[in-house]
């Protein structure tokens, strides 16, 4: 998704800070970038298709140095292909105003027709450019830039996170506005900043305010003033963010994804261990959230999420239904939001999201709330929309996840779901003290088991498999029960970073169709842990082998490793916890296959880290 940065300083040059901010936001996925600064005689713009390096080359002449106010953008194309002319920022006619935007202006064609009719000649194929011309036109009669922006937005349908820079007679002005995609703002003694997400602001401060829908922020050095669309002042108190800007650094690692895979032992400890209650037979969340009373009226749970978070949600459904003995439904947020679902006051709507800004998941949450459901979230970003709009929140402690392919956030989500399931089971009396104690003890013992899967020898075993299978036509991942979602997750990881065809399937479903796919060019990865379905899954491996299939078994069921052609052993643990271990070799497998294929692992083609539009 697009990345937006902006700043106004009391003195000094803003342009390098804009580029540095865009580099921090690169992980969001983009295909072009640009900056605009307010110079003495107007607004100067540089923008280029492709990677940030292209923009930096265009800035090398230093022509934009010295300006103290500016905005920047990394574009993830929606209207108009990636190109220099479609890159943001977009200028008005007089060259004194520039706009950058994330979102979609749904009525841009009508606005474009009106503006063209009044003599505007458009320079790009984007929807965003209409904003630049509309605001510029309003600025001719408005008191100030924020008034002009308000008037423009009153005519706009759709959703946006936008920043506007103008260079008027009174000097530079920077204004931003939000309706949908996120925007964060912050001020220091002699500057004010804006960014699409908090990572763009952490280099300056960890006291950050998050705009709400309908907010407009006016940035002046040392101050951010927030107003609503009617021009009334609103208060957006800053939150203290407990991340360090260095947390998102690459360090000595070749890719963020590999670093984040190796952080999972720490992430599990940070997310789970401090929430195990003193008696070790229950869970205690911050602020007493998820108390016995919280669950008193809950009769069912509805999980909504997207992508990897949905796979964590599927595991959550097995854990909650199994331990708290309450019905749980899981749905793609993009399906849930359009099917007029049967949810109401007795429903706990549980959203799972790393970013907390995924448009479909937010929409599903808002729909569930409108139908009377109680809303909870498992989320990684404090201050995100998902967190702010929930009645109960479990913050995962994964730290910034930069790799587009989610890994440590996923395992943190599963750990958080286990905690919630234990808490709900204890609250409802379906999980006794002894079983809870055993499970939580097993959870504590997971960390060395995770680390054992990340040793040089264990990783080397996966790398060998990657080399053996990198030329295959495709992969089929099979799993049952709580490991069926791990089959889906293993397939998604491989798809999204190596671009190979891969499919996850319920192992019991294989003979109802996918078994026709078996041939030497198809690798069948079967996830099987010691547990109540191990013998069934082992039989599935036999069925594949009997038809000449290439099989790899992953898990703690040693007998499966005897049957399969190749294997990745995983330490034994409670069946409920086995997904937290089984997923790690699959994350590594996708990483090394993608590496062998020379793919852009941290920024896979067409993908964005947080899908803030539909
Ligand atoms: C996962 O590897 C993908 N990047 C994607 O499926 C992601 O999980 C999905 O877009 C949901 O994002 P969220 O967790 O931020 O809501």
PDB file of N, CA, C and O and ligand atoms in Angstrom, residues 306-309 353-355 358 404-406 492-493 496, ligand 1:
ATOM      1  N   UNK A 306      -7.840 -11.758   7.321  1.00  0.00           N
ATOM      2  CA  UNK A 306      -7.429 -11.943   5.927  1.00  0.00           C
ATOM      3  C   UNK A 306      -6.077 -12.651   5.908  1.00  0.00           C
ATOM      4  O   UNK A 306      -5.290 -12.508   6.833  1.00  0.00           O
ATOM      5  N   UNK A 307      -5.838 -13.376   4.840  1.00  0.00           N
ATOM      6  CA  UNK A 307      -4.511 -13.935   4.577  1.00  0.00           C
ATOM      7  C   UNK A 307      -3.969 -14.781   5.714  1.00  0.00           C
ATOM      8  O   UNK A 307      -4.661 -15.624   6.290  1.00  0.00           O
ATOM      9  N   UNK A 308      -2.725 -14.487   6.058  1.00  0.00           N
ATOM     10  CA  UNK A 308      -2.066 -15.252   7.130  1.00  0.00           C
ATOM     11  C   UNK A 308      -2.822 -15.118   8.430  1.00  0.00           C
ATOM     12  O   UNK A 308      -2.959 -16.059   9.208  1.00  0.00           O
ATOM     13  N   UNK A 309      -3.344 -13.915   8.694  1.00  0.00           N
ATOM     14  CA  UNK A 309      -4.091 -13.704   9.937  1.00  0.00           C
ATOM     15  C   UNK A 309      -5.324 -14.590   9.973  1.00  0.00           C
ATOM     16  O   UNK A 309      -5.740 -15.059  11.042  1.00  0.00           O
ATOM     17  N   UNK A 353      -5.402  -9.231  13.137  1.00  0.00           N
ATOM     18  CA  UNK A 353      -4.722  -8.411  12.131  1.00  0.00           C
ATOM     19  C   UNK A 353      -3.365  -7.955  12.643  1.00  0.00           C
ATOM     20  O   UNK A 353      -3.272  -7.419  13.744  1.00  0.00           O
ATOM     21  N   UNK A 354      -2.331  -8.146  11.862  1.00  0.00           N
ATOM     22  CA  UNK A 354      -1.003  -7.662  12.225  1.00  0.00           C
ATOM     23  C   UNK A 354      -1.002  -6.147  12.216  1.00  0.00           C
ATOM     24  O   UNK A 354      -0.666  -5.555  13.239  1.00  0.00           O
ATOM     25  N   UNK A 355      -1.436  -5.545  11.140  1.00  0.00           N
ATOM     26  CA  UNK A 355      -1.316  -4.090  10.950  1.00  0.00           C
ATOM     27  C   UNK A 355      -2.407  -3.321  11.687  1.00  0.00           C
ATOM     28  O   UNK A 355      -2.245  -2.170  12.062  1.00  0.00           O
ATOM     29  N   UNK A 358      -6.130  -3.270   7.975  1.00  0.00           N
ATOM     30  CA  UNK A 358      -6.637  -3.984   6.787  1.00  0.00           C
ATOM     31  C   UNK A 358      -8.100  -3.614   6.556  1.00  0.00           C
ATOM     32  O   UNK A 358      -8.936  -3.831   7.449  1.00  0.00           O
ATOM     33  N   UNK A 404       7.000  -8.425   3.935  1.00  0.00           N
ATOM     34  CA  UNK A 404       5.587  -8.467   3.521  1.00  0.00           C
ATOM     35  C   UNK A 404       4.984  -9.814   3.909  1.00  0.00           C
ATOM     36  O   UNK A 404       3.838  -9.900   4.336  1.00  0.00           O
ATOM     37  N   UNK A 405       5.762 -10.872   3.811  1.00  0.00           N
ATOM     38  CA  UNK A 405       5.253 -12.191   4.190  1.00  0.00           C
ATOM     39  C   UNK A 405       5.297 -12.294   5.715  1.00  0.00           C
ATOM     40  O   UNK A 405       6.355 -12.236   6.321  1.00  0.00           O
ATOM     41  N   UNK A 406       4.138 -12.464   6.307  1.00  0.00           N
ATOM     42  CA  UNK A 406       4.047 -12.447   7.765  1.00  0.00           C
ATOM     43  C   UNK A 406       4.551 -13.759   8.372  1.00  0.00           C
ATOM     44  O   UNK A 406       4.161 -14.842   7.946  1.00  0.00           O
ATOM     45  N   UNK A 492       0.610 -20.523   1.365  1.00  0.00           N
ATOM     46  CA  UNK A 492       0.565 -19.073   1.134  1.00  0.00           C
ATOM     47  C   UNK A 492       1.974 -18.475   1.164  1.00  0.00           C
ATOM     48  O   UNK A 492       2.347 -17.675   0.315  1.00  0.00           O
ATOM     49  N   UNK A 493       2.778 -18.891   2.115  1.00  0.00           N
ATOM     50  CA  UNK A 493       4.152 -18.385   2.214  1.00  0.00           C
ATOM     51  C   UNK A 493       4.899 -18.651   0.912  1.00  0.00           C
ATOM     52  O   UNK A 493       5.567 -17.781   0.363  1.00  0.00           O
ATOM     53  N   UNK A 496       3.464 -16.507  -2.066  1.00  0.00           N
ATOM     54  CA  UNK A 496       3.606 -15.042  -2.071  1.00  0.00           C
ATOM     55  C   UNK A 496       5.046 -14.587  -2.219  1.00  0.00           C
ATOM     56  O   UNK A 496       5.287 -13.463  -2.622  1.00  0.00           O
TER      57      UNK A 496
HETATM   58  C1  LIG B   1       0.700 -12.637   4.801  1.00  0.00           C
HETATM   59  O1  LIG B   1       2.000 -13.151   4.587  1.00  0.00           O
HETATM   60  C2  LIG B   1       0.325 -11.573   3.819  1.00  0.00           C
HETATM   61  N1  LIG B   1       1.240 -10.502   3.861  1.00  0.00           N
HETATM   62  C3  LIG B   1      -1.126 -11.155   3.944  1.00  0.00           C
HETATM   63  O2  LIG B   1      -1.911 -12.302   3.679  1.00  0.00           O
HETATM   64  C4  LIG B   1      -1.575 -10.602   5.321  1.00  0.00           C
HETATM   65  O3  LIG B   1      -1.566 -11.632   6.277  1.00  0.00           O
HETATM   66  C5  LIG B   1      -3.004 -10.069   5.190  1.00  0.00           C
HETATM   67  O4  LIG B   1      -2.992  -9.016   4.239  1.00  0.00           O
HETATM   68  C6  LIG B   1      -3.591  -9.551   6.526  1.00  0.00           C
HETATM   69  O5  LIG B   1      -2.830  -8.468   6.978  1.00  0.00           O
HETATM   70  P1  LIG B   1      -3.058  -7.972   8.495  1.00  0.00           P
HETATM   71  O6  LIG B   1      -2.648  -9.121   9.383  1.00  0.00           O
HETATM   72  O7  LIG B   1      -2.207  -6.764   8.651  1.00  0.00           O
HETATM   73  O8  LIG B   1      -4.533  -7.675   8.650  1.00  0.00           O
END
